[in-house]
Short mmCIF file of C-alpha atoms in Angstrom, two decimals:
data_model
loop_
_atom_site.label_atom_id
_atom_site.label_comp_id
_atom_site.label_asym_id
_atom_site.label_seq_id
_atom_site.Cartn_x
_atom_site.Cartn_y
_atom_site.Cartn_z
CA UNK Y 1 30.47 -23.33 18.39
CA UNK Y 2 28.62 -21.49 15.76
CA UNK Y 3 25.31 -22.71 14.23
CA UNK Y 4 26.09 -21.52 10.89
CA UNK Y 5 29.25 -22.18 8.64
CA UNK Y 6 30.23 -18.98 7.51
CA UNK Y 7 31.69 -16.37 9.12
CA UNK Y 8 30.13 -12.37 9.28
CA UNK Y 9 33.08 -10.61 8.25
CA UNK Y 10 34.47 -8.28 6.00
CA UNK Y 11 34.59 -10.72 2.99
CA UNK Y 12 31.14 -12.27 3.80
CA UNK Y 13 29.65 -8.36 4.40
CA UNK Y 14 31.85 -7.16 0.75
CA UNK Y 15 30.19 -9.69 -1.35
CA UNK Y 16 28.24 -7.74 -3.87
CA UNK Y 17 25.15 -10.19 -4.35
CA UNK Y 18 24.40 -9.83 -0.70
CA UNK Y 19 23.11 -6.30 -0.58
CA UNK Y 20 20.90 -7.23 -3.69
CA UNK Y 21 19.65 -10.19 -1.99
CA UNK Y 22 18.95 -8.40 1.25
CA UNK Y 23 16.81 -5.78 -0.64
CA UNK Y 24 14.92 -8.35 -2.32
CA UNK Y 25 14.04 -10.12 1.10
CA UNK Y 26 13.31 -7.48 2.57
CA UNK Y 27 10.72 -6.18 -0.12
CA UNK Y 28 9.15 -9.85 0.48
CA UNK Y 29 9.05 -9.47 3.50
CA UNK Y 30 6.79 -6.13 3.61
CA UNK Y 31 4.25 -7.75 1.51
CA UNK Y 32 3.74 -9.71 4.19
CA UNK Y 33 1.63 -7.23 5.62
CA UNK Y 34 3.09 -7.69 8.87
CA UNK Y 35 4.13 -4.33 10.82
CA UNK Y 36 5.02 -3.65 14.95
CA UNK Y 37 1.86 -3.10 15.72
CA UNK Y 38 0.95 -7.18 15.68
CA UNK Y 39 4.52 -8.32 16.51
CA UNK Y 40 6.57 -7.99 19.91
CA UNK Y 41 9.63 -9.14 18.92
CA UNK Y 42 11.44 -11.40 16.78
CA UNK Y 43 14.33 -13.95 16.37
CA UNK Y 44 16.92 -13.40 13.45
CA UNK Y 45 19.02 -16.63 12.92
CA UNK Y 46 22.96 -15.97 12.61
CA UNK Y 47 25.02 -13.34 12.92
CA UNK Y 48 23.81 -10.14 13.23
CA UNK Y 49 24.19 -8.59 9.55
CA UNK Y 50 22.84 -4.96 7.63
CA UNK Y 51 19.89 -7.05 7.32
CA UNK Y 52 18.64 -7.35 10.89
CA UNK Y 53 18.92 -3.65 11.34
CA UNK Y 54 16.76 -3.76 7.57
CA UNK Y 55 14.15 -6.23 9.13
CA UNK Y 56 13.92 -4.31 12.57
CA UNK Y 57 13.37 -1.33 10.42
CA UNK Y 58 10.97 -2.81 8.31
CA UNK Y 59 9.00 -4.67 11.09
CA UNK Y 60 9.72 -1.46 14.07
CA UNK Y 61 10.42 -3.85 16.83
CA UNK Y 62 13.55 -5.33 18.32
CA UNK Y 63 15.07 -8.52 16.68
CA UNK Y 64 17.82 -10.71 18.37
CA UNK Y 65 20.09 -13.15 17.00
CA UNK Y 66 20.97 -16.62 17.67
CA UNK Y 67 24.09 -17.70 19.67
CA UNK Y 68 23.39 -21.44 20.27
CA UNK Y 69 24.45 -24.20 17.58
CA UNK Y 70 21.00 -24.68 15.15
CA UNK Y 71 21.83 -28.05 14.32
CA UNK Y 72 21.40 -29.33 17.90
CA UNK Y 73 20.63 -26.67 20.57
CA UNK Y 74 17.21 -25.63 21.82
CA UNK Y 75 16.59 -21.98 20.93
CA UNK Y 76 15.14 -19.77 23.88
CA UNK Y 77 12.11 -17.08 24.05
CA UNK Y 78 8.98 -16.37 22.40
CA UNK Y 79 8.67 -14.48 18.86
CA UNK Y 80 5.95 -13.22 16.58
CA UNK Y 81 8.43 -13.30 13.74
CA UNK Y 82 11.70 -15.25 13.18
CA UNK Y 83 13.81 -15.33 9.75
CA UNK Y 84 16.36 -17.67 8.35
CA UNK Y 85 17.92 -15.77 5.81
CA UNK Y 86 20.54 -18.38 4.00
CA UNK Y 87 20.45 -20.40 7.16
CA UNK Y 88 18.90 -23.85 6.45
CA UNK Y 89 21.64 -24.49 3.85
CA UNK Y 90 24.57 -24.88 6.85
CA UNK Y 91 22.71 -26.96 8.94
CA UNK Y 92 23.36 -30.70 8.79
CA UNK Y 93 19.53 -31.31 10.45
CA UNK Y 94 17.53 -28.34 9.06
CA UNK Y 95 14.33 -30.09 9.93
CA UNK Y 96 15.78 -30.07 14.20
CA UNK Y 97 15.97 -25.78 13.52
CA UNK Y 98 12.50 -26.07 11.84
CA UNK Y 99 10.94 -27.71 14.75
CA UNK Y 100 12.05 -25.67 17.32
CA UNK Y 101 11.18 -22.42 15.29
CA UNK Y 102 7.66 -23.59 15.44
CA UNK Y 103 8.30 -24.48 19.25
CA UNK Y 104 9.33 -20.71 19.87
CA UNK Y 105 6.63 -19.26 17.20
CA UNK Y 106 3.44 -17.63 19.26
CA UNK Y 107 0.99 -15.09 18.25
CA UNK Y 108 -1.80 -15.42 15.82
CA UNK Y 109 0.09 -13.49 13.16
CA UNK Y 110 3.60 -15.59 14.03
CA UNK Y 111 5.86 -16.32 10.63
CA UNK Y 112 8.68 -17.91 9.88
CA UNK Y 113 10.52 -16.11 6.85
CA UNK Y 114 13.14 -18.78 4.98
CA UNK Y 115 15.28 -18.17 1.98
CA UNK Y 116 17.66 -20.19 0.54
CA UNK Y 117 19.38 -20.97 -2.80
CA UNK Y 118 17.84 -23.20 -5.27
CA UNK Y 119 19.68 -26.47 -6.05
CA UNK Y 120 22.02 -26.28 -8.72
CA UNK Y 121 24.87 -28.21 -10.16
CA UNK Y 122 27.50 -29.36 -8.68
CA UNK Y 123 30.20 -27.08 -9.90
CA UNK Y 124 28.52 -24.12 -8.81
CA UNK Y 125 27.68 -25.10 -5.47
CA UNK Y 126 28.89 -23.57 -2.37
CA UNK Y 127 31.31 -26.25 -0.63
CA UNK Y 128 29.74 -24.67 2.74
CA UNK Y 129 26.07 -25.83 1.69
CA UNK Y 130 24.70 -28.98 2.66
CA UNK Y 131 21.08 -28.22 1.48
CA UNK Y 132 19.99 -26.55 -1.40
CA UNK Y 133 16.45 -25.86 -1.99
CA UNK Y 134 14.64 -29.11 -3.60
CA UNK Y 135 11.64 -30.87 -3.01
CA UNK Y 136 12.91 -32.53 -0.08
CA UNK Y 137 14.05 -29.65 1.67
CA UNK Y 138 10.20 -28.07 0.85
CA UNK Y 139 8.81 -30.77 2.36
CA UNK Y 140 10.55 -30.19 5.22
CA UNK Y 141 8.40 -27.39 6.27
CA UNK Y 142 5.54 -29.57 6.13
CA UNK Y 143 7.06 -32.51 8.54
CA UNK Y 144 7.72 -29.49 11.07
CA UNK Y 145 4.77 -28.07 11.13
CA UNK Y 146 4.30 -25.63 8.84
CA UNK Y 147 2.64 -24.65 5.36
CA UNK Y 148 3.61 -22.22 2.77
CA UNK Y 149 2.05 -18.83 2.76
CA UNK Y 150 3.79 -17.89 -0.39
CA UNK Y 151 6.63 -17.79 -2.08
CA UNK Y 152 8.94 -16.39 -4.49
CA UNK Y 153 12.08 -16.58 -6.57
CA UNK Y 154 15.09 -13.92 -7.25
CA UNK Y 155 18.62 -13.65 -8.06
CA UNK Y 156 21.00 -12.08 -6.49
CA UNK Y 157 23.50 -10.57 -8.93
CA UNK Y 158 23.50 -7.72 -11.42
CA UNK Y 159 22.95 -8.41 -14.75
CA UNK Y 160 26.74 -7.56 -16.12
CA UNK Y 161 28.11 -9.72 -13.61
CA UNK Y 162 26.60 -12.39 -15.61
CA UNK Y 163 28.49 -11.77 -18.39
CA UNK Y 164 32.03 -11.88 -16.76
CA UNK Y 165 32.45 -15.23 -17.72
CA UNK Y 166 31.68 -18.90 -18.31
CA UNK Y 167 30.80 -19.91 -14.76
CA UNK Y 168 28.60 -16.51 -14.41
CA UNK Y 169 26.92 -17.24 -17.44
CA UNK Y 170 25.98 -20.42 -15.80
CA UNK Y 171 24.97 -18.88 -12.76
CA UNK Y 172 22.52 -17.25 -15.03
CA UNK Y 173 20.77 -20.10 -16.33
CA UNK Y 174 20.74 -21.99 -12.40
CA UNK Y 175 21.19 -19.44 -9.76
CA UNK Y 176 17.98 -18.34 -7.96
CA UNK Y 177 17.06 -17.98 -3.95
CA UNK Y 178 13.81 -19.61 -3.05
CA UNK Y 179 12.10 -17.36 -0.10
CA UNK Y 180 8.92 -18.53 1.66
CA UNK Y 181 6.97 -16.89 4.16
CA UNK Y 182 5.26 -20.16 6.42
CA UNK Y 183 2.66 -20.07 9.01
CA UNK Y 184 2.23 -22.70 12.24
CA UNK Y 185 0.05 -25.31 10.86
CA UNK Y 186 -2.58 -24.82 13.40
CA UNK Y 187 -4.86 -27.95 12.05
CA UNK Y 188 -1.39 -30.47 13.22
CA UNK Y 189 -2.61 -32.93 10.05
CA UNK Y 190 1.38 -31.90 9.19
CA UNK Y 191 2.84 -31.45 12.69
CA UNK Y 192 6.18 -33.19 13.34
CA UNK Y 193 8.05 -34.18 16.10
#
């Protein structure tokens, strides 16, 4: 069974926010200061997408994906850097995935990159989401183990697909992605589990 909801194919790879949003992660993600020379390897969650061969680029090491279900499998290995790019919002238990990203984190430099959309109304959310970024779901790092480097907010469309319509106007005014880059608590005053 897959740990994620959606499937990589060629409707999920011909959606036209997802380059956008890959580029913006990515360019995150390099301010991160972060390169192959401090990393080994790293863990991308899902489906192997464009944007693990971006982040391998990026980072100049090897990154593998997860096969196991995230809501309630143990993830294998050791990595300096994992990412779960529009992950946590599948997941029925994000905070079980959190905690064993931490278990499988080593490395002085290890980071956990997340992104995923902010909550929004109702009518515009996905039906596959369960989670959509809140104050909960932030808090969530926290309980797990982690705290918040930094942060940042985007959107993912171009700005004339905004005008197509009522519900892309909308997506205007609530549509964002939340992206974090989180470091192992190493003081354990927030450590879960």
């Amino acid at each position: 069974m897959s740990g994620y909801r959606n499937a990589v194919d060629g409707d999920y790879l011909n959606e036209a926010a997802h380059p956008l949003r890959w580029q913006k992660s990515i360019a995150f993600m390099a301010d991160s200061g972060i390169s192959g020379r401090s990393i080994d390897k790293g863990l991308d969650l899902g489906e192997r997408t464009p944007l693990t061969g971006m982040i391998e680029e990026l980072f100049g090491c090897c990154f593998v994906n997860s096969t196991v279900d995230l809501d309630v499998e143990s993830l294998q290995g050791s990595y300096s850097v994992v990412c779960a790019m529009e992950v946590l919002e599948h997941l029925y238990n994000p905070l079980h995935l959190l905690l064993e990203v931490r278990r499988v984190l080593s490395g002085p430099e290890a980071r956990l990159f997340v992104s995923m959309p902010l909550s929004r109304p109702a009518m515009l959310r996905s039906p596959d989401h369960f989670h959509e970024m809140g104050e909960s779901e932030a808090r969530a790092f926290g309980r797990a183990g982690f705290r918040v480097q930094r942060s940042a907010e985007f959107r993912i469309r171009r700005p004339l697909f905004y005008l197509s319509g009522v519900k892309p106007f909308l997506r205007l005014l609530f549509e964002k992605v939340q992206i974090y880059e989180l470091r192992v608590d190493r003081g354990g005053e927030n450590a879960g589990g």
